[in-house]
Tab-separated table of C-alpha atoms and ligand atoms in Angstrom:
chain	number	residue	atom	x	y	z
A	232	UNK	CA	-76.127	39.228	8.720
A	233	UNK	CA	-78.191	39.748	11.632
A	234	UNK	CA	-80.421	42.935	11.812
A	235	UNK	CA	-79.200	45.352	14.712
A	236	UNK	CA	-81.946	45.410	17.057
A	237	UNK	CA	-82.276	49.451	18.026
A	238	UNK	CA	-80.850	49.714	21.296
A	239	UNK	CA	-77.422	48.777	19.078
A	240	UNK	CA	-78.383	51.050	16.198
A	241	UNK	CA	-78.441	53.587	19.101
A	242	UNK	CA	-75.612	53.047	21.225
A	243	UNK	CA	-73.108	55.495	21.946
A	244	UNK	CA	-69.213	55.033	20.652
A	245	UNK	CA	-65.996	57.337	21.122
A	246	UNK	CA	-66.357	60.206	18.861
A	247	UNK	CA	-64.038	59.853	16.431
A	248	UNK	CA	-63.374	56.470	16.051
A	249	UNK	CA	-63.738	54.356	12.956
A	250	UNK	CA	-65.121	51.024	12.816
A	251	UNK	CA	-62.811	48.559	12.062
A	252	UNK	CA	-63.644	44.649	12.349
A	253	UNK	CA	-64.628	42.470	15.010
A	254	UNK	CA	-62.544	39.966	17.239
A	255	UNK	CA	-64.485	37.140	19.215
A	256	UNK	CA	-67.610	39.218	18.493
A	257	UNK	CA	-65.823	42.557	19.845
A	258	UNK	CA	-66.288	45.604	17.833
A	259	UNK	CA	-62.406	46.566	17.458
A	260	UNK	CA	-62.409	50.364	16.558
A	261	UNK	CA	-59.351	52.713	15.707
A	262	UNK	CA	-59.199	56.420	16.855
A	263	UNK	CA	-59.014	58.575	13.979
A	264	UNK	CA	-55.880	60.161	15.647
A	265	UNK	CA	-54.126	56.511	14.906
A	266	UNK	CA	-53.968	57.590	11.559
A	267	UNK	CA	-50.631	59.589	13.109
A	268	UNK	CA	-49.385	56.031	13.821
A	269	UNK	CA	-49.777	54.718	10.032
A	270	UNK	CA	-48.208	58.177	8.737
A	271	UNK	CA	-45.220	57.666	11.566
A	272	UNK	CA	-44.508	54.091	10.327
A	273	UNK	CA	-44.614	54.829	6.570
A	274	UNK	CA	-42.062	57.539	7.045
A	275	UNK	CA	-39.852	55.315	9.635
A	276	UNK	CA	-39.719	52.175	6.475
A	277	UNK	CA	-38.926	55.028	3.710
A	278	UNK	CA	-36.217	55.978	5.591
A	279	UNK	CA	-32.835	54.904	4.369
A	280	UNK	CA	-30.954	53.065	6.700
A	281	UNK	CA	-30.574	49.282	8.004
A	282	UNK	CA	-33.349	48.426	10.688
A	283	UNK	CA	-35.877	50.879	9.196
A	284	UNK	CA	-38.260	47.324	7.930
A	285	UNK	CA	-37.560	46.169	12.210
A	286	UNK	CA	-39.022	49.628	13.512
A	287	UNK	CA	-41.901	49.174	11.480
A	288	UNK	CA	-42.379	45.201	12.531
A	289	UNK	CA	-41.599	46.297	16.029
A	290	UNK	CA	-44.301	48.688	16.317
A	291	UNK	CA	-47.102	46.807	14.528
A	292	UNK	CA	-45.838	44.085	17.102
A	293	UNK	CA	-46.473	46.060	19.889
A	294	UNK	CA	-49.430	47.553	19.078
A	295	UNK	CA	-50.986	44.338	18.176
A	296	UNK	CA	-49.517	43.233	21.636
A	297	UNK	CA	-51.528	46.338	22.981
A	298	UNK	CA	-54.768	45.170	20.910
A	299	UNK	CA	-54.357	41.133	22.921
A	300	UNK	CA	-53.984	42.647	26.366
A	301	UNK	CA	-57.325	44.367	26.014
A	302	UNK	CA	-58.692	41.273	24.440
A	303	UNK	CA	-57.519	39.388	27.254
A	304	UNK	CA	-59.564	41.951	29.906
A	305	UNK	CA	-62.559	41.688	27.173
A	306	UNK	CA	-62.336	37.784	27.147
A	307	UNK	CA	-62.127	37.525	31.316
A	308	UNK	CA	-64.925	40.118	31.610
A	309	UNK	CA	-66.942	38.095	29.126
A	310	UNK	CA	-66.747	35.077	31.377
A	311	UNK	CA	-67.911	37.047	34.401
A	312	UNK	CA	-71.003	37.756	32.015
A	313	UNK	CA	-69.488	41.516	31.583
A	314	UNK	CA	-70.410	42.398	27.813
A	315	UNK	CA	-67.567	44.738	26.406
A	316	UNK	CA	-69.250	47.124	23.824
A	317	UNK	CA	-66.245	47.929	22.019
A	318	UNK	CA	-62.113	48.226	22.317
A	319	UNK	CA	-60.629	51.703	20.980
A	320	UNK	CA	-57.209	51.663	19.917
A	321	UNK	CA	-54.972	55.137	20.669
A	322	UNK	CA	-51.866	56.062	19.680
A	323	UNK	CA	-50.899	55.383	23.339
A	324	UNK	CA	-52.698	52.541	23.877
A	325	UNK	CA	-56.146	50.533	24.097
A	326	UNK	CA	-59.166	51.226	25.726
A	327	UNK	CA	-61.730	48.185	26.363
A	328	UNK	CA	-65.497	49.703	27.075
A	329	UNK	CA	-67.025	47.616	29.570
A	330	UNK	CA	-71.498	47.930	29.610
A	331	UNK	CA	-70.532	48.342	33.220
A	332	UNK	CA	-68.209	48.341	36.443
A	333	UNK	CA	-68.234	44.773	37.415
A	334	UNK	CA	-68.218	44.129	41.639
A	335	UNK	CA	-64.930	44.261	42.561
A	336	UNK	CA	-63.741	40.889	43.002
A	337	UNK	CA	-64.527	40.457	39.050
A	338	UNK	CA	-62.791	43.840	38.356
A	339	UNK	CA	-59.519	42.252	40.168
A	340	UNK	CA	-59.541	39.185	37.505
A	341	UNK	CA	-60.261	41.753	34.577
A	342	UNK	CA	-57.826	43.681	35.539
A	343	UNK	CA	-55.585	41.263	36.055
A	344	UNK	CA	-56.306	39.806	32.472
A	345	UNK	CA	-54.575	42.150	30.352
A	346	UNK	CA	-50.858	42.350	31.919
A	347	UNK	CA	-51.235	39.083	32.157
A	348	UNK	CA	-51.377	38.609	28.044
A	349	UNK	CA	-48.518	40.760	27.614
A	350	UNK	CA	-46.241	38.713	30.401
A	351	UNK	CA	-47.395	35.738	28.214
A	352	UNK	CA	-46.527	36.795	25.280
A	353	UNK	CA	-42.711	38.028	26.661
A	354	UNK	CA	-42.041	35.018	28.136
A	355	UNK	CA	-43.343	32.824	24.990
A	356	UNK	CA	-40.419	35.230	22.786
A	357	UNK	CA	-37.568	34.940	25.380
A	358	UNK	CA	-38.593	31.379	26.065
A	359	UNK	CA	-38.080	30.711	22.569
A	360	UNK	CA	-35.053	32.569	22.380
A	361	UNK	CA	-33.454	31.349	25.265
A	362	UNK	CA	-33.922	28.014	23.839
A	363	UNK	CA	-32.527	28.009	19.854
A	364	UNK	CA	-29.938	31.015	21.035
A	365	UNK	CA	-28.970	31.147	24.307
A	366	UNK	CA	-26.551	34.359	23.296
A	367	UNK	CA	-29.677	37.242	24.721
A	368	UNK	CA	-29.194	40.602	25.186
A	369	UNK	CA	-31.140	41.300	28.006
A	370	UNK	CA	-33.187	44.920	27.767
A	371	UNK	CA	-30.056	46.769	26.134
A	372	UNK	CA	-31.673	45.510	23.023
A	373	UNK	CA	-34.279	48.297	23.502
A	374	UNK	CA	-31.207	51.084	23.343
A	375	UNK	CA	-29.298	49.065	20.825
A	376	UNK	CA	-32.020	47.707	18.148
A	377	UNK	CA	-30.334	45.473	15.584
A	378	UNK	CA	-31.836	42.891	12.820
A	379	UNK	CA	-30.680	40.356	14.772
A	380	UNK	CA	-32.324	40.907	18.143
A	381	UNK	CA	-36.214	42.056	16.642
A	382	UNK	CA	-38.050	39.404	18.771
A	383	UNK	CA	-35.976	40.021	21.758
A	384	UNK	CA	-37.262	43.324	21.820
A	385	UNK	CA	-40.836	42.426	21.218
A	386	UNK	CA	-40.750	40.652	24.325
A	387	UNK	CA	-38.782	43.117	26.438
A	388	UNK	CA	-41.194	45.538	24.969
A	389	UNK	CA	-44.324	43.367	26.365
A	390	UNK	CA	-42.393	42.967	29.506
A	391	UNK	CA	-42.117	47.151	29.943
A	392	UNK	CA	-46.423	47.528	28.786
A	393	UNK	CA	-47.204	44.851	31.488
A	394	UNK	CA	-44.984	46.614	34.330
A	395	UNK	CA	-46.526	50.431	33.372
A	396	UNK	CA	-50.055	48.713	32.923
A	397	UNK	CA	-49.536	47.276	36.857
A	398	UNK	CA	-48.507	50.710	38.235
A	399	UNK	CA	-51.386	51.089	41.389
A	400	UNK	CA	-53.023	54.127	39.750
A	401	UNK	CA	-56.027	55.117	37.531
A	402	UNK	CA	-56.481	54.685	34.904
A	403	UNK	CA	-54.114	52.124	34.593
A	404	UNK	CA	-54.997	48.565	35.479
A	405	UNK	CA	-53.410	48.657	38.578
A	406	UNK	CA	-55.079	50.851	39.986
A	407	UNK	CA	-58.041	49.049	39.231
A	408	UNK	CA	-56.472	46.380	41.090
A	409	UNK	CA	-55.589	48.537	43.944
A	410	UNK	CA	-59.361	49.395	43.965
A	411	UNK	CA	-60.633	45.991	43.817
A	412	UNK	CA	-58.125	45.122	46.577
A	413	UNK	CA	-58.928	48.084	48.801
A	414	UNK	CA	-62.606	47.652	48.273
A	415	UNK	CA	-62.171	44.411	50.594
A	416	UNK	CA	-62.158	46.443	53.616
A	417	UNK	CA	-63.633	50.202	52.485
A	418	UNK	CA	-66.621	51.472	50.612
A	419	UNK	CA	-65.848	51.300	46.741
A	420	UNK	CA	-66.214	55.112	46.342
A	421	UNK	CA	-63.797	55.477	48.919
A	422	UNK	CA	-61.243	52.720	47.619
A	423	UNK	CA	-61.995	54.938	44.208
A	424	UNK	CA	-60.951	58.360	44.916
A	425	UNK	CA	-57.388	56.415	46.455
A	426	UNK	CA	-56.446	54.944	43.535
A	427	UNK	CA	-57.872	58.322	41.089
A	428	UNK	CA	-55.853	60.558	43.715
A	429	UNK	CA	-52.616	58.109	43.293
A	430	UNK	CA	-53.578	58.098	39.611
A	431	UNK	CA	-52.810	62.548	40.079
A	432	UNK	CA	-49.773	62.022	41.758
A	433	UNK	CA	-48.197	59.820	39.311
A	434	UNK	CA	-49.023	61.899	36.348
A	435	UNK	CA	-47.803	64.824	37.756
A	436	UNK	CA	-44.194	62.952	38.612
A	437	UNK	CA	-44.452	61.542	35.220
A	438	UNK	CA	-44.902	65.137	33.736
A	439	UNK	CA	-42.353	66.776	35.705
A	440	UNK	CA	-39.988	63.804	34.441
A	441	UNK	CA	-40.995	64.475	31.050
A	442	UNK	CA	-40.492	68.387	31.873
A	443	UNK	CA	-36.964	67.886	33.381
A	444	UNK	CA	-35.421	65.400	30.539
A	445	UNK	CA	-37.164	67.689	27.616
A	446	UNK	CA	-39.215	64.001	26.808
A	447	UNK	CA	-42.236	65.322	24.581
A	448	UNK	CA	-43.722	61.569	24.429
A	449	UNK	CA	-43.660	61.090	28.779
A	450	UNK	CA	-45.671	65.101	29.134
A	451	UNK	CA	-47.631	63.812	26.545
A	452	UNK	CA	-48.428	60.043	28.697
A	453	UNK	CA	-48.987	62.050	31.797
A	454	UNK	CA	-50.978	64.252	30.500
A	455	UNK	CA	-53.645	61.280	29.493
A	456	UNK	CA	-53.013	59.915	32.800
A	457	UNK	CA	-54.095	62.675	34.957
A	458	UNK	CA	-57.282	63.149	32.420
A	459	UNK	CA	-58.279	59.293	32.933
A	460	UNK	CA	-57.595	59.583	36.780
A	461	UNK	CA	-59.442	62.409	36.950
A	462	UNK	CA	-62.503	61.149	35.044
A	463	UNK	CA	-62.534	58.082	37.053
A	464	UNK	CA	-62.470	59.789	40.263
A	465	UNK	CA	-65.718	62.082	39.025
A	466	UNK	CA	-67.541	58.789	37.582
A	467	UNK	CA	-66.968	57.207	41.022
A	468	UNK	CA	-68.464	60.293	42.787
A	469	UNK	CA	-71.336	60.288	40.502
A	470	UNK	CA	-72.121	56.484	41.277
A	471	UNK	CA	-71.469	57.155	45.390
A	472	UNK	CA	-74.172	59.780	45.141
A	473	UNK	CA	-76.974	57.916	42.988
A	474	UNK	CA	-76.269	54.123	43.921
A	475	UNK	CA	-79.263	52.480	45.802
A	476	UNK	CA	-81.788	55.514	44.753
A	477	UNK	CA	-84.739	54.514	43.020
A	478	UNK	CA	-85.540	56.341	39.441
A	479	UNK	CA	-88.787	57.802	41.412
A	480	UNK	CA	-86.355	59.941	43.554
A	481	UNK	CA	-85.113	61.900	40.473
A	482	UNK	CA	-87.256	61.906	37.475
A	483	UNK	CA	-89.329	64.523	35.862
A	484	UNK	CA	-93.293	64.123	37.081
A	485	UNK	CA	-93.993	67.410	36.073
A	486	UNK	CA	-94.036	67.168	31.926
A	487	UNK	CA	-95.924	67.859	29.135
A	488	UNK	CA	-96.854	65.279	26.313
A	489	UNK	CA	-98.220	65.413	22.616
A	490	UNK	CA	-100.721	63.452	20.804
A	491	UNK	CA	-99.662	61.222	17.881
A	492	UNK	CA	-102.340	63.788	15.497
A	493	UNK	CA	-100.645	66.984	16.417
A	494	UNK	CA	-98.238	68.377	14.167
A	495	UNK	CA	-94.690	69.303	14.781
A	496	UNK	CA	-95.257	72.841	14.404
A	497	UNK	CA	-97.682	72.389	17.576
A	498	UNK	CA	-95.308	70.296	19.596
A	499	UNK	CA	-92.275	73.405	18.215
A	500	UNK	CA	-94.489	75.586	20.338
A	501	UNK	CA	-94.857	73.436	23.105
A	502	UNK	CA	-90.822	73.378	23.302
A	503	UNK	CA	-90.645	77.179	23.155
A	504	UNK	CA	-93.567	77.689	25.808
A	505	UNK	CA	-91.974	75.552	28.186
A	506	UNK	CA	-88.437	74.359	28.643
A	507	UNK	CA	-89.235	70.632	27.824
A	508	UNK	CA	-87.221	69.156	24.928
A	509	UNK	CA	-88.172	65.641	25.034
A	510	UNK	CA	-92.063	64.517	24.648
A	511	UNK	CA	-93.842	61.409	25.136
A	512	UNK	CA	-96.363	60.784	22.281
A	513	UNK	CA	-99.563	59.325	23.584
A	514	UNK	CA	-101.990	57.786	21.301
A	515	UNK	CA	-105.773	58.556	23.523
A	516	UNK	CA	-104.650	57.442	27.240
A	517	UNK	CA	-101.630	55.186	25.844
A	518	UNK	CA	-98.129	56.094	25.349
A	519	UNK	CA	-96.859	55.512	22.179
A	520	UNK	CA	-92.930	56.648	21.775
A	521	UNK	CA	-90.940	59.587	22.212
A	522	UNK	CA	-90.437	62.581	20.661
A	523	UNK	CA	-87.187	64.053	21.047
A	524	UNK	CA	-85.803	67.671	20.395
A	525	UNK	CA	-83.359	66.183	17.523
A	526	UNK	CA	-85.956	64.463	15.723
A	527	UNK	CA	-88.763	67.458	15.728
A	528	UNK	CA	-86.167	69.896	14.426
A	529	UNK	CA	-85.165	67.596	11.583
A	530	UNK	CA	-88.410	67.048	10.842
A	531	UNK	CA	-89.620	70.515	11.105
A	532	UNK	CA	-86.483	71.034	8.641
A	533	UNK	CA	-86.768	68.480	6.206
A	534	UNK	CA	-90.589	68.206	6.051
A	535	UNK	CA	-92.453	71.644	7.433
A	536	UNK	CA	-94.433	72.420	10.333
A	537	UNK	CA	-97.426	70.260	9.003
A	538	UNK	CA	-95.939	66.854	9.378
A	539	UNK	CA	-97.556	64.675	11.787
A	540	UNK	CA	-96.071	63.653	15.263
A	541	UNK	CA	-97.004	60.049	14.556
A	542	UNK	CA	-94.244	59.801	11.497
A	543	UNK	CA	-91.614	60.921	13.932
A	544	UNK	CA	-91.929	59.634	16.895
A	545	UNK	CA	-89.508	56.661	18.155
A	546	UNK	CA	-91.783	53.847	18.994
A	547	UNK	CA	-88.862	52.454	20.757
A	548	UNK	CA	-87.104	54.520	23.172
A	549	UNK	CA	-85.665	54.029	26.659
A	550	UNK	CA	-88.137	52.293	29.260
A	551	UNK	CA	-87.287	52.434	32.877
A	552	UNK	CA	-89.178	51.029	35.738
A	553	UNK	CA	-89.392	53.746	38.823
A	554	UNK	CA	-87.522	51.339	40.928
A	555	UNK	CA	-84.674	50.918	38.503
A	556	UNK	CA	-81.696	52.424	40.614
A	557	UNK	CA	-80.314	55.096	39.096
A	558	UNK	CA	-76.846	53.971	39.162
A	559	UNK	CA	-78.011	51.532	36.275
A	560	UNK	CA	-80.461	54.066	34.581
A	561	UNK	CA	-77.400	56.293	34.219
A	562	UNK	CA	-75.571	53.266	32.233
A	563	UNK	CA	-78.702	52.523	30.128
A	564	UNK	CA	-79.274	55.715	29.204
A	565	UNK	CA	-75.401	56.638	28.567
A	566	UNK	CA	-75.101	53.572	26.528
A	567	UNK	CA	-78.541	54.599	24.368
A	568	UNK	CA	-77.563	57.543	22.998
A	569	UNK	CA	-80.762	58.902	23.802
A	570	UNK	CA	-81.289	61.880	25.840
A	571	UNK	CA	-84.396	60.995	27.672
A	572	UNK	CA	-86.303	57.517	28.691
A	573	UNK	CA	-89.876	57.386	29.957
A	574	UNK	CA	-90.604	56.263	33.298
A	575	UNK	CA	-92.959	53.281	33.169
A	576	UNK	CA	-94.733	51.499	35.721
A	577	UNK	CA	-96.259	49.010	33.433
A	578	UNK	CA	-98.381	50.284	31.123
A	579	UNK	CA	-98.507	53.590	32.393
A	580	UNK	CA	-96.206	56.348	32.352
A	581	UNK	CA	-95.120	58.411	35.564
A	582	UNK	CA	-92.571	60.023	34.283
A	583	UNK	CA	-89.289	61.010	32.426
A	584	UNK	CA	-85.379	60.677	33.109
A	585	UNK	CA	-83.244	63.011	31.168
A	586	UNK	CA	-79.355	63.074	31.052
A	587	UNK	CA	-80.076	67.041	32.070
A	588	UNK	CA	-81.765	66.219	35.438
A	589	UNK	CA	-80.266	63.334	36.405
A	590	UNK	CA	-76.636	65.686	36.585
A	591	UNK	CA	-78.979	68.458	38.308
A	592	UNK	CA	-80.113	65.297	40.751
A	593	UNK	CA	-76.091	64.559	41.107
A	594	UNK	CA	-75.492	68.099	41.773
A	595	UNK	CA	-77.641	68.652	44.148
A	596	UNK	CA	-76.754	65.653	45.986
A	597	UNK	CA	-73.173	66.637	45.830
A	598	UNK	CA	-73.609	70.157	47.613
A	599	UNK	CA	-75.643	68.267	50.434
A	600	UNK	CA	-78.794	67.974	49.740
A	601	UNK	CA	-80.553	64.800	51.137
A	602	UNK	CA	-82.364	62.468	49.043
A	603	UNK	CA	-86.175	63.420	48.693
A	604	UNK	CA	-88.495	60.998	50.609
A	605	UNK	CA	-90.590	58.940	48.309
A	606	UNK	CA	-94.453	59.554	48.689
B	911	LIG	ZN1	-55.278	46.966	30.427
């Protein structure tokens, strides 16, 4: 087993998801809220009457159909040199995390990827089918399940995840299509909030659908929709307002630090005198780590005021150069887990980029104003 180096140890996942295995070196991780899915199917086989084994077969089938299609985007992004941290399974579907949003004419074949899997895999079945029985049902079957047609509805099944997967809206993968299609002629951000804003629309039909015909399972699709669309359209905004900045532009330069001797009672009172939570730990004129407001508080709890900054500190945090762009310092330090990285220009520190003012920097930008001039 190879040792996790710590930027892995430290990297963020979906709350609430449990670690499963790993697929061509992709963490594959379940929702806790799947467990809903295993408690579903055990009560579906119990139940007493003919096809009650197929429902069960069908549903692992589909969700393991669900599970390819985002290996297929993980597998595509891989080859444009896009690492995929890790693929969440829902109860509604799969999510693959890319480290990034690739350019957009990589996001198209991504995209593209995962329907792609699930057309595959339907025409493989009916294929099949078609050629050892040529008596098919066509997509009745999916009204009308029976032992006999199982596979037929597999595929038919595949056939309906790749169609809703292609409709142009966030956060399907069409409308990550439609974005990496628009962006050919308009700014990304712009091609963004089209597909987020057609991403609103069609969760709001999809609701009032699910509204009208009393559907519990559509209200409940729509309702994810709109919150992905949503999300996507804020993350884009985010990026519009911090892409081709410099880290200089927004980090801290006014910051207090604590030597590796002092004790974590004195750097306590340095976090109540001032409203820093995060402190770089210089050994004479060096920088040594980090200390971070987690880390004091545990230590103040689990080992008294007297213990020494040095035994604390994380030797390894976060380094950014000033010239980093932000867009990318936001990813690094997302991905970290950490809530602060120093600001490095080679040996010597300048300054620090927290979570809390990079969103201030974002805010600011957002209600107009202009990016500071660099001195
Ligand atoms: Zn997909």
């Amino acid at each position: 087993m190879q040792p996790q180096n710590s930027t892995q140890r430290k990297e963020q996942r979906i709350p609430g998801s449990i670690g499963a295995f790993t697929a061509f070196g992709i963490p594959i991780r379940f929702h806790f809220t799947f467990l809903l899915i295993v408690a579903f199917l055990v009560v579906i086989g119990f139940q007493d009457r003919p096809s009650a084994a197929d429902d069960v077969v069908f549903i692992v089938a589909l969700f393991a159909s669900v599970l390819l299609h985002e290996i297929g985007h993980a597998l595509v992004a891989r080859y444009f040199k896009v690492r995929t941290i890790e693929i969440v399974m829902f109860p509604i579907g799969g999510v693959s995390r890319l480290e990034k949003t690739p350019p957009p004419h990589q996001e198209f074949w991504i995209a593209c990827a995962g329907p792609l899997v699930n057309f595959i895999i339907a025409g493989g079945l009916l294929g099949g089918i078609a050629l050892t029985n040529p008596k098919m049902v066509g997509l009745a079957t999916l009204t009308n399940p029976t032992d006999a047609n199982l596979i037929e509805r597999i595929a038919y099944g595949n056939l309906i995840l790749a169609v809703f997967n292609l409709l142009p809206a966030f956060p399907m993968d069409g409308g990550r299509i439609l974005r990496s299609v628009l962006a050919i002629w308009k700014p990304v951000e712009e091609a963004t909030q089209i597909a987020s804003s057609s991403g609103r629309a069609l969760a709001i039909a999809l609701g009032l659908y699910g509204l009208l015909s009393q559907q519990f399972l559509v209200m409940f699709i729509a309702f994810f929709v709109y919150l992905g669309a949503a999300q996507e359209g804020q993350a884009a905004t985010g990026r519009s307002l911090t892409h081709g900045m410099p880290v200089r532009l927004a980090m801290i330069t006014k910051y207090h630090t604590v030597s590796h001797g002092d004790t974590v009672g004195d750097a306590a009172q340095l976090m109540l005198q001032t409203s820093q939570q995060d402190f770089p730990v210089m050994h004479g004129g060096n920088v040594i780590g980090l200390l971070d407001r987690n880390a004091l508080l545990r230590a103040i709890a689990n080992e008294g005021s007297d213990a020494y900054v040095a035994g604390v500190t994380d030797h390894d945090p976060v380094r950014l150069s000033p010239d980093t762009d932000l867009d990318e310092a936001m990813t690094v330090l997302g991905e970290s887990g950490n809530p602060c990285a120093l600001v490095m220009d080679g040996e010597e520190l300048v300054g620090l980029l927290t979570r809390e003012n990079l969103s201030e920097f974002v805010l600011l930008r957002k209600i107009g104003l202009p990016p500071p001039r660099p001195k």
